[in-house]
Amino acid sequence: MTADAIRRAADLLRGHRESIDRLDAILVFTLAERFKHTQAVGRLKAEHGLPPSDPAREANQICRLERLAAEADLDPEFARKFLTFIISEVIRHHESHLENTPKS
């Protein structure tokens, strides 16, 4: 491989990595915004004695995300695992709110 070809490849690699870095930042800020809303939901559920999880909604959301992933040419199994992880974190937060909310 010539030095010119290596430079062009390095430039392409740098461009891809810059895009990846920007997308990672978008993911982090998007997750932060999502968790702000789920924290509010957790507090609301705790205040009203609602269960921390909603299995029917969770199943619907997983199906929805798998469909979106397929449309986006992303592995639906990966999307399912990702959302399942997020849901487990949300439920953990909701349980924490429930434990820390004074009983009426």
CSV table of N, CA, C and O in Angstrom, one decimal:
chain,number,residue,atom,x,y,z
A,1,MET,N,0.9,-1.2,0.0
A,1,MET,CA,0.0,0.0,0.0
A,1,MET,C,0.9,1.2,0.0
A,1,MET,O,1.9,1.3,0.7
A,2,THR,N,0.5,2.2,-0.8
A,2,THR,CA,1.3,3.4,-0.9
A,2,THR,C,1.1,4.4,0.2
A,2,THR,O,0.0,4.3,0.9
A,3,ALA,N,2.0,5.3,0.4
A,3,ALA,CA,1.8,6.3,1.5
A,3,ALA,C,0.6,7.1,1.3
A,3,ALA,O,-0.1,7.5,2.2
A,4,ASP,N,0.3,7.4,0.0
A,4,ASP,CA,-0.9,8.2,-0.3
A,4,ASP,C,-2.2,7.5,0.0
A,4,ASP,O,-3.1,8.0,0.6
A,5,ALA,N,-2.2,6.2,-0.3
A,5,ALA,CA,-3.4,5.4,0.0
A,5,ALA,C,-3.6,5.2,1.6
A,5,ALA,O,-4.7,5.3,2.1
A,6,ILE,N,-2.5,5.1,2.3
A,6,ILE,CA,-2.5,5.1,3.7
A,6,ILE,C,-3.1,6.4,4.3
A,6,ILE,O,-3.9,6.4,5.2
A,7,ARG,N,-2.6,7.5,3.7
A,7,ARG,CA,-3.1,8.8,4.2
A,7,ARG,C,-4.6,9.0,3.9
A,7,ARG,O,-5.4,9.4,4.8
A,8,ARG,N,-5.1,8.5,2.7
A,8,ARG,CA,-6.5,8.6,2.4
A,8,ARG,C,-7.3,7.7,3.4
A,8,ARG,O,-8.3,8.1,3.9
A,9,ALA,N,-6.8,6.5,3.6
A,9,ALA,CA,-7.5,5.6,4.6
A,9,ALA,C,-7.5,6.2,6.0
A,9,ALA,O,-8.5,6.1,6.7
A,10,ALA,N,-6.4,6.8,6.4
A,10,ALA,CA,-6.4,7.5,7.7
A,10,ALA,C,-7.4,8.6,7.8
A,10,ALA,O,-8.1,8.8,8.8
A,11,ASP,N,-7.5,9.4,6.7
A,11,ASP,CA,-8.5,10.5,6.7
A,11,ASP,C,-9.9,9.9,6.7
A,11,ASP,O,-10.8,10.5,7.5
A,12,LEU,N,-10.2,8.9,6.0
A,12,LEU,CA,-11.5,8.3,6.1
A,12,LEU,C,-11.8,7.7,7.5
A,12,LEU,O,-12.9,7.9,8.0
A,13,LEU,N,-10.8,7.1,8.1
A,13,LEU,CA,-11.0,6.5,9.4
A,13,LEU,C,-11.2,7.7,10.4
A,13,LEU,O,-12.1,7.6,11.2
A,14,ARG,N,-10.5,8.8,10.3
A,14,ARG,CA,-10.7,9.9,11.2
A,14,ARG,C,-12.1,10.5,11.0
A,14,ARG,O,-12.8,10.7,12.0
A,15,GLY,N,-12.6,10.6,9.8
A,15,GLY,CA,-14.0,11.1,9.6
A,15,GLY,C,-15.0,10.1,10.2
A,15,GLY,O,-16.0,10.6,10.8
A,16,HIS,N,-14.8,8.8,10.0
A,16,HIS,CA,-15.8,7.9,10.6
A,16,HIS,C,-15.8,8.0,12.1
A,16,HIS,O,-16.8,8.0,12.8
A,17,ARG,N,-14.6,8.1,12.7
A,17,ARG,CA,-14.4,8.2,14.2
A,17,ARG,C,-15.0,9.5,14.7
A,17,ARG,O,-15.7,9.5,15.8
A,18,GLU,N,-14.9,10.6,14.0
A,18,GLU,CA,-15.5,11.8,14.4
A,18,GLU,C,-17.0,11.7,14.4
A,18,GLU,O,-17.7,12.2,15.3
A,19,SER,N,-17.6,11.0,13.4
A,19,SER,CA,-19.0,10.8,13.3
A,19,SER,C,-19.5,9.9,14.5
A,19,SER,O,-20.5,10.2,15.1
A,20,ILE,N,-18.7,8.9,14.7
A,20,ILE,CA,-19.0,7.9,15.8
A,20,ILE,C,-19.0,8.7,17.1
A,20,ILE,O,-19.9,8.5,18.0
A,21,ASP,N,-18.0,9.5,17.4
A,21,ASP,CA,-18.0,10.3,18.6
A,21,ASP,C,-19.2,11.2,18.8
A,21,ASP,O,-19.8,11.3,19.8
A,22,ARG,N,-19.6,11.9,17.7
A,22,ARG,CA,-20.8,12.7,17.7
A,22,ARG,C,-22.0,11.9,18.0
A,22,ARG,O,-22.9,12.3,18.8
A,23,LEU,N,-22.2,10.8,17.4
A,23,LEU,CA,-23.3,9.9,17.6
A,23,LEU,C,-23.3,9.3,19.1
A,23,LEU,O,-24.4,9.2,19.7
A,24,ASP,N,-22.1,9.0,19.6
A,24,ASP,CA,-22.1,8.6,21.0
A,24,ASP,C,-22.6,9.7,21.9
A,24,ASP,O,-23.3,9.4,22.9
A,25,ALA,N,-22.2,10.9,21.6
A,25,ALA,CA,-22.7,12.0,22.5
A,25,ALA,C,-24.2,12.2,22.4
A,25,ALA,O,-24.9,12.4,23.4
A,26,ILE,N,-24.7,12.0,21.2
A,26,ILE,CA,-26.2,12.1,21.0
A,26,ILE,C,-26.9,11.0,21.8
A,26,ILE,O,-27.9,11.2,22.5
A,27,LEU,N,-26.3,9.8,21.8
A,27,LEU,CA,-26.8,8.6,22.5
A,27,LEU,C,-26.9,8.9,24.0
A,27,LEU,O,-27.9,8.7,24.7
A,28,VAL,N,-25.8,9.5,24.5
A,28,VAL,CA,-25.7,9.8,26.0
A,28,VAL,C,-26.7,10.8,26.4
A,28,VAL,O,-27.4,10.7,27.3
A,29,PHE,N,-26.8,11.9,25.6
A,29,PHE,CA,-27.7,13.0,25.9
A,29,PHE,C,-29.2,12.5,25.8
A,29,PHE,O,-30.1,12.9,26.5
A,30,THR,N,-29.4,11.6,24.8
A,30,THR,CA,-30.8,11.1,24.6
A,30,THR,C,-31.1,10.2,25.7
A,30,THR,O,-32.3,10.2,26.2
A,31,LEU,N,-30.2,9.3,26.2
A,31,LEU,CA,-30.5,8.5,27.3
A,31,LEU,C,-30.7,9.3,28.6
A,31,LEU,O,-31.6,9.0,29.4
A,32,ALA,N,-29.9,10.3,28.7
A,32,ALA,CA,-30.1,11.2,29.9
A,32,ALA,C,-31.5,11.8,29.9
A,32,ALA,O,-32.2,11.8,30.9
A,33,GLU,N,-32.0,12.3,28.8
A,33,GLU,CA,-33.3,12.8,28.6
A,33,GLU,C,-34.4,11.8,28.9
A,33,GLU,O,-35.4,12.0,29.6
A,34,ARG,N,-34.2,10.6,28.4
A,34,ARG,CA,-35.1,9.5,28.6
A,34,ARG,C,-35.2,9.2,30.1
A,34,ARG,O,-36.3,9.0,30.6
A,35,PHE,N,-34.1,9.1,30.7
A,35,PHE,CA,-34.1,8.7,32.2
A,35,PHE,C,-34.7,9.9,33.0
A,35,PHE,O,-35.3,9.6,34.1
A,36,LYS,N,-34.6,11.1,32.6
A,36,LYS,CA,-35.3,12.2,33.3
A,36,LYS,C,-36.8,11.9,33.3
A,36,LYS,O,-37.5,12.1,34.4
A,37,HIS,N,-37.3,11.5,32.2
A,37,HIS,CA,-38.8,11.2,32.1
A,37,HIS,C,-39.1,10.0,32.9
A,37,HIS,O,-40.1,9.9,33.6
A,38,THR,N,-38.3,8.9,32.8
A,38,THR,CA,-38.6,7.7,33.5
A,38,THR,C,-38.5,7.9,35.0
A,38,THR,O,-39.2,7.3,35.8
A,39,GLN,N,-37.6,8.8,35.5
A,39,GLN,CA,-37.5,9.1,36.9
A,39,GLN,C,-38.8,9.8,37.4
A,39,GLN,O,-39.3,9.5,38.4
A,40,ALA,N,-39.3,10.7,36.5
A,40,ALA,CA,-40.6,11.4,36.9
A,40,ALA,C,-41.7,10.4,36.9
A,40,ALA,O,-42.6,10.4,37.8
A,41,VAL,N,-41.7,9.4,36.0
A,41,VAL,CA,-42.7,8.4,36.0
A,41,VAL,C,-42.6,7.5,37.3
A,41,VAL,O,-43.6,7.2,37.9
A,42,GLY,N,-41.4,7.2,37.7
A,42,GLY,CA,-41.1,6.4,38.9
A,42,GLY,C,-41.6,7.1,40.1
A,42,GLY,O,-42.3,6.5,41.0
A,43,ARG,N,-41.4,8.5,40.2
A,43,ARG,CA,-41.9,9.2,41.4
A,43,ARG,C,-43.4,9.2,41.4
A,43,ARG,O,-44.1,9.1,42.4
A,44,LEU,N,-44.0,9.4,40.2
A,44,LEU,CA,-45.5,9.4,40.1
A,44,LEU,C,-46.1,8.1,40.5
A,44,LEU,O,-47.1,8.0,41.2
A,45,LYS,N,-45.5,7.0,40.0
A,45,LYS,CA,-45.9,5.7,40.4
A,45,LYS,C,-45.8,5.5,41.9
A,45,LYS,O,-46.8,4.9,42.5
A,46,ALA,N,-44.7,5.9,42.5
A,46,ALA,CA,-44.5,5.7,43.9
A,46,ALA,C,-45.5,6.5,44.7
A,46,ALA,O,-46.1,6.0,45.7
A,47,GLU,N,-45.8,7.7,44.3
A,47,GLU,CA,-46.7,8.6,45.0
A,47,GLU,C,-48.1,8.0,45.0
A,47,GLU,O,-48.9,8.3,45.9
A,48,HIS,N,-48.5,7.3,43.9
A,48,HIS,CA,-49.8,6.8,43.8
A,48,HIS,C,-49.9,5.3,44.0
A,48,HIS,O,-51.0,4.7,43.7
A,49,GLY,N,-48.9,4.7,44.5
A,49,GLY,CA,-48.9,3.3,44.9
A,49,GLY,C,-49.0,2.3,43.7
A,49,GLY,O,-49.5,1.2,43.8
A,50,LEU,N,-48.5,2.8,42.5
A,50,LEU,CA,-48.6,1.9,41.3
A,50,LEU,C,-47.4,1.0,41.3
A,50,LEU,O,-46.3,1.4,41.8
A,51,PRO,N,-47.5,-0.1,40.6
A,51,PRO,CA,-46.3,-1.1,40.6
A,51,PRO,C,-45.2,-0.5,39.7
A,51,PRO,O,-45.4,0.3,38.8
A,52,PRO,N,-44.0,-0.8,40.1
A,52,PRO,CA,-42.8,-0.2,39.4
A,52,PRO,C,-42.7,-0.7,37.9
A,52,PRO,O,-42.1,0.0,37.1
A,53,SER,N,-43.3,-1.9,37.6
A,53,SER,CA,-43.1,-2.3,36.2
A,53,SER,C,-44.5,-2.5,35.6
A,53,SER,O,-45.5,-2.7,36.3
A,54,ASP,N,-44.6,-2.5,34.3
A,54,ASP,CA,-45.8,-2.7,33.5
A,54,ASP,C,-45.4,-3.7,32.4
A,54,ASP,O,-45.1,-3.3,31.3
A,55,PRO,N,-45.5,-5.0,32.7
A,55,PRO,CA,-45.1,-6.0,31.8
A,55,PRO,C,-45.7,-5.9,30.4
A,55,PRO,O,-45.1,-6.1,29.4
A,56,ALA,N,-47.0,-5.5,30.3
A,56,ALA,CA,-47.7,-5.4,29.0
A,56,ALA,C,-47.0,-4.3,28.2
A,56,ALA,O,-46.8,-4.4,27.0
A,57,ARG,N,-46.8,-3.1,28.8
A,57,ARG,CA,-46.2,-2.0,28.1
A,57,ARG,C,-44.8,-2.3,27.7
A,57,ARG,O,-44.3,-2.0,26.6
A,58,GLU,N,-44.0,-3.0,28.6
A,58,GLU,CA,-42.7,-3.4,28.3
A,58,GLU,C,-42.6,-4.3,27.1
A,58,GLU,O,-41.8,-4.1,26.2
A,59,ALA,N,-43.5,-5.3,27.0
A,59,ALA,CA,-43.6,-6.2,25.9
A,59,ALA,C,-43.9,-5.5,24.6
A,59,ALA,O,-43.3,-5.7,23.6
A,60,ASN,N,-44.9,-4.5,24.7
A,60,ASN,CA,-45.2,-3.8,23.5
A,60,ASN,C,-44.0,-2.9,23.0
A,60,ASN,O,-43.8,-2.8,21.8
A,61,GLN,N,-43.3,-2.3,24.0
A,61,GLN,CA,-42.2,-1.5,23.6
A,61,GLN,C,-41.1,-2.3,23.0
A,61,GLN,O,-40.4,-1.8,22.0
A,62,ILE,N,-40.9,-3.5,23.5
A,62,ILE,CA,-39.8,-4.3,22.9
A,62,ILE,C,-40.2,-4.7,21.5
A,62,ILE,O,-39.4,-4.6,20.6
A,63,CYS,N,-41.4,-5.1,21.3
A,63,CYS,CA,-41.9,-5.4,19.9
A,63,CYS,C,-41.7,-4.2,19.0
A,63,CYS,O,-41.3,-4.3,17.8
A,64,ARG,N,-42.2,-3.1,19.5
A,64,ARG,CA,-42.1,-1.8,18.7
A,64,ARG,C,-40.6,-1.5,18.3
A,64,ARG,O,-40.3,-1.2,17.2
A,65,LEU,N,-39.7,-1.7,19.3
A,65,LEU,CA,-38.3,-1.4,19.0
A,65,LEU,C,-37.7,-2.4,18.0
A,65,LEU,O,-36.9,-2.0,17.2
A,66,GLU,N,-38.1,-3.7,18.2
A,66,GLU,CA,-37.6,-4.7,17.2
A,66,GLU,C,-38.1,-4.3,15.8
A,66,GLU,O,-37.3,-4.5,14.8
A,67,ARG,N,-39.3,-3.9,15.6
A,67,ARG,CA,-39.8,-3.5,14.3
A,67,ARG,C,-39.0,-2.3,13.8
A,67,ARG,O,-38.6,-2.3,12.6
A,68,LEU,N,-38.8,-1.3,14.7
A,68,LEU,CA,-38.0,-0.1,14.2
A,68,LEU,C,-36.6,-0.5,13.9
A,68,LEU,O,-36.1,0.0,12.9
A,69,ALA,N,-36.0,-1.4,14.6
A,69,ALA,CA,-34.7,-1.8,14.3
A,69,ALA,C,-34.6,-2.5,12.9
A,69,ALA,O,-33.7,-2.2,12.2
A,70,ALA,N,-35.6,-3.4,12.7
A,70,ALA,CA,-35.6,-4.0,11.4
A,70,ALA,C,-35.7,-3.0,10.2
A,70,ALA,O,-35.0,-3.1,9.2
A,71,GLU,N,-36.6,-2.0,10.4
A,71,GLU,CA,-36.7,-1.0,9.4
A,71,GLU,C,-35.4,-0.2,9.2
A,71,GLU,O,-35.1,0.3,8.1
A,72,ALA,N,-34.7,0.0,10.3
A,72,ALA,CA,-33.4,0.8,10.3
A,72,ALA,C,-32.2,-0.1,9.9
A,72,ALA,O,-31.1,0.4,9.9
A,73,ASP,N,-32.5,-1.4,9.6
A,73,ASP,CA,-31.4,-2.3,9.2
A,73,ASP,C,-30.4,-2.5,10.4
A,73,ASP,O,-29.2,-2.5,10.2
A,74,LEU,N,-31.0,-2.6,11.6
A,74,LEU,CA,-30.3,-2.8,12.8
A,74,LEU,C,-30.7,-4.2,13.3
A,74,LEU,O,-31.9,-4.5,13.2
A,75,ASP,N,-29.9,-5.0,13.9
A,75,ASP,CA,-30.2,-6.3,14.4
A,75,ASP,C,-31.3,-6.2,15.4
A,75,ASP,O,-31.1,-5.6,16.5
A,76,PRO,N,-32.5,-6.7,15.2
A,76,PRO,CA,-33.6,-6.6,16.2
A,76,PRO,C,-33.3,-7.3,17.5
A,76,PRO,O,-33.7,-6.8,18.5
A,77,GLU,N,-32.5,-8.3,17.5
A,77,GLU,CA,-32.1,-9.0,18.7
A,77,GLU,C,-31.2,-8.0,19.6
A,77,GLU,O,-31.4,-8.0,20.8
A,78,PHE,N,-30.3,-7.3,18.9
A,78,PHE,CA,-29.5,-6.3,19.6
A,78,PHE,C,-30.4,-5.2,20.2
A,78,PHE,O,-30.3,-4.9,21.4
A,79,ALA,N,-31.4,-4.7,19.4
A,79,ALA,CA,-32.3,-3.7,19.9
A,79,ALA,C,-33.1,-4.3,21.1
A,79,ALA,O,-33.3,-3.5,22.1
A,80,ARG,N,-33.5,-5.5,21.1
A,80,ARG,CA,-34.3,-6.1,22.2
A,80,ARG,C,-33.4,-6.2,23.4
A,80,ARG,O,-33.9,-5.8,24.5
A,81,LYS,N,-32.2,-6.6,23.3
A,81,LYS,CA,-31.3,-6.7,24.4
A,81,LYS,C,-31.0,-5.3,25.0
A,81,LYS,O,-31.0,-5.1,26.2
A,82,PHE,N,-30.8,-4.3,24.2
A,82,PHE,CA,-30.6,-3.0,24.6
A,82,PHE,C,-31.8,-2.4,25.4
A,82,PHE,O,-31.6,-1.9,26.5
A,83,LEU,N,-33.0,-2.5,24.8
A,83,LEU,CA,-34.1,-2.0,25.5
A,83,LEU,C,-34.4,-2.8,26.8
A,83,LEU,O,-34.8,-2.2,27.8
A,84,THR,N,-34.2,-4.1,26.8
A,84,THR,CA,-34.4,-4.9,28.0
A,84,THR,C,-33.5,-4.4,29.1
A,84,THR,O,-33.9,-4.3,30.3
A,85,PHE,N,-32.2,-4.1,28.7
A,85,PHE,CA,-31.3,-3.5,29.7
A,85,PHE,C,-31.8,-2.2,30.3
A,85,PHE,O,-31.8,-2.0,31.5
A,86,ILE,N,-32.3,-1.3,29.4
A,86,ILE,CA,-32.8,0.0,29.8
A,86,ILE,C,-34.0,-0.2,30.7
A,86,ILE,O,-34.1,0.5,31.8
A,87,ILE,N,-34.9,-1.1,30.3
A,87,ILE,CA,-36.1,-1.3,31.1
A,87,ILE,C,-35.7,-1.8,32.5
A,87,ILE,O,-36.3,-1.4,33.5
A,88,SER,N,-34.8,-2.7,32.6
A,88,SER,CA,-34.4,-3.2,33.9
A,88,SER,C,-33.8,-2.1,34.8
A,88,SER,O,-34.1,-2.0,36.0
A,89,GLU,N,-33.1,-1.1,34.2
A,89,GLU,CA,-32.6,0.0,35.0
A,89,GLU,C,-33.7,0.9,35.4
A,89,GLU,O,-33.7,1.4,36.5
A,90,VAL,N,-34.7,1.1,34.5
A,90,VAL,CA,-35.8,2.0,34.9
A,90,VAL,C,-36.6,1.3,36.0
A,90,VAL,O,-37.0,2.0,37.0
A,91,ILE,N,-36.9,0.0,35.9
A,91,ILE,CA,-37.6,-0.6,37.0
A,91,ILE,C,-36.8,-0.5,38.3
A,91,ILE,O,-37.4,-0.3,39.4
A,92,ARG,N,-35.5,-0.7,38.3
A,92,ARG,CA,-34.7,-0.6,39.5
A,92,ARG,C,-34.9,0.8,40.1
A,92,ARG,O,-35.0,1.0,41.3
A,93,HIS,N,-34.9,1.9,39.2
A,93,HIS,CA,-35.1,3.2,39.7
A,93,HIS,C,-36.5,3.4,40.3
A,93,HIS,O,-36.7,4.0,41.3
A,94,HIS,N,-37.5,2.8,39.6
A,94,HIS,CA,-38.9,2.9,40.1
A,94,HIS,C,-39.0,2.2,41.5
A,94,HIS,O,-39.7,2.7,42.4
A,95,GLU,N,-38.4,1.1,41.6
A,95,GLU,CA,-38.4,0.4,42.9
A,95,GLU,C,-37.8,1.2,44.0
A,95,GLU,O,-38.2,1.2,45.1
A,96,SER,N,-36.7,1.9,43.7
A,96,SER,CA,-36.0,2.8,44.6
A,96,SER,C,-36.9,3.9,45.0
A,96,SER,O,-37.0,4.2,46.2
A,97,HIS,N,-37.6,4.5,44.1
A,97,HIS,CA,-38.6,5.5,44.4
A,97,HIS,C,-39.7,5.0,45.3
A,97,HIS,O,-40.1,5.7,46.3
A,98,LEU,N,-40.2,3.8,45.1
A,98,LEU,CA,-41.2,3.2,45.9
A,98,LEU,C,-40.7,3.0,47.3
A,98,LEU,O,-41.4,3.3,48.3
A,99,GLU,N,-39.5,2.5,47.4
A,99,GLU,CA,-38.9,2.2,48.8
A,99,GLU,C,-38.7,3.5,49.5
A,99,GLU,O,-38.8,3.5,50.8
A,100,ASN,N,-38.4,4.6,48.8
A,100,ASN,CA,-38.1,5.9,49.5
A,100,ASN,C,-39.3,6.9,49.6
A,100,ASN,O,-39.1,8.0,50.0
A,101,THR,N,-40.4,6.5,49.2
A,101,THR,CA,-41.6,7.3,49.3
A,101,THR,C,-42.4,7.0,50.6
A,101,THR,O,-42.7,5.9,50.8
A,102,PRO,N,-42.6,8.0,51.4
A,102,PRO,CA,-43.4,7.8,52.6
A,102,PRO,C,-44.7,7.2,52.3
A,102,PRO,O,-45.4,7.6,51.4
A,103,LYS,N,-45.1,6.3,53.1
A,103,LYS,CA,-46.5,5.6,53.0
A,103,LYS,C,-47.5,6.5,53.7
A,103,LYS,O,-47.3,7.1,54.7
A,104,SER,N,-48.6,6.7,53.0
A,104,SER,CA,-49.7,7.5,53.6
A,104,SER,C,-50.6,6.7,54.5
A,104,SER,O,-50.7,5.6,54.5
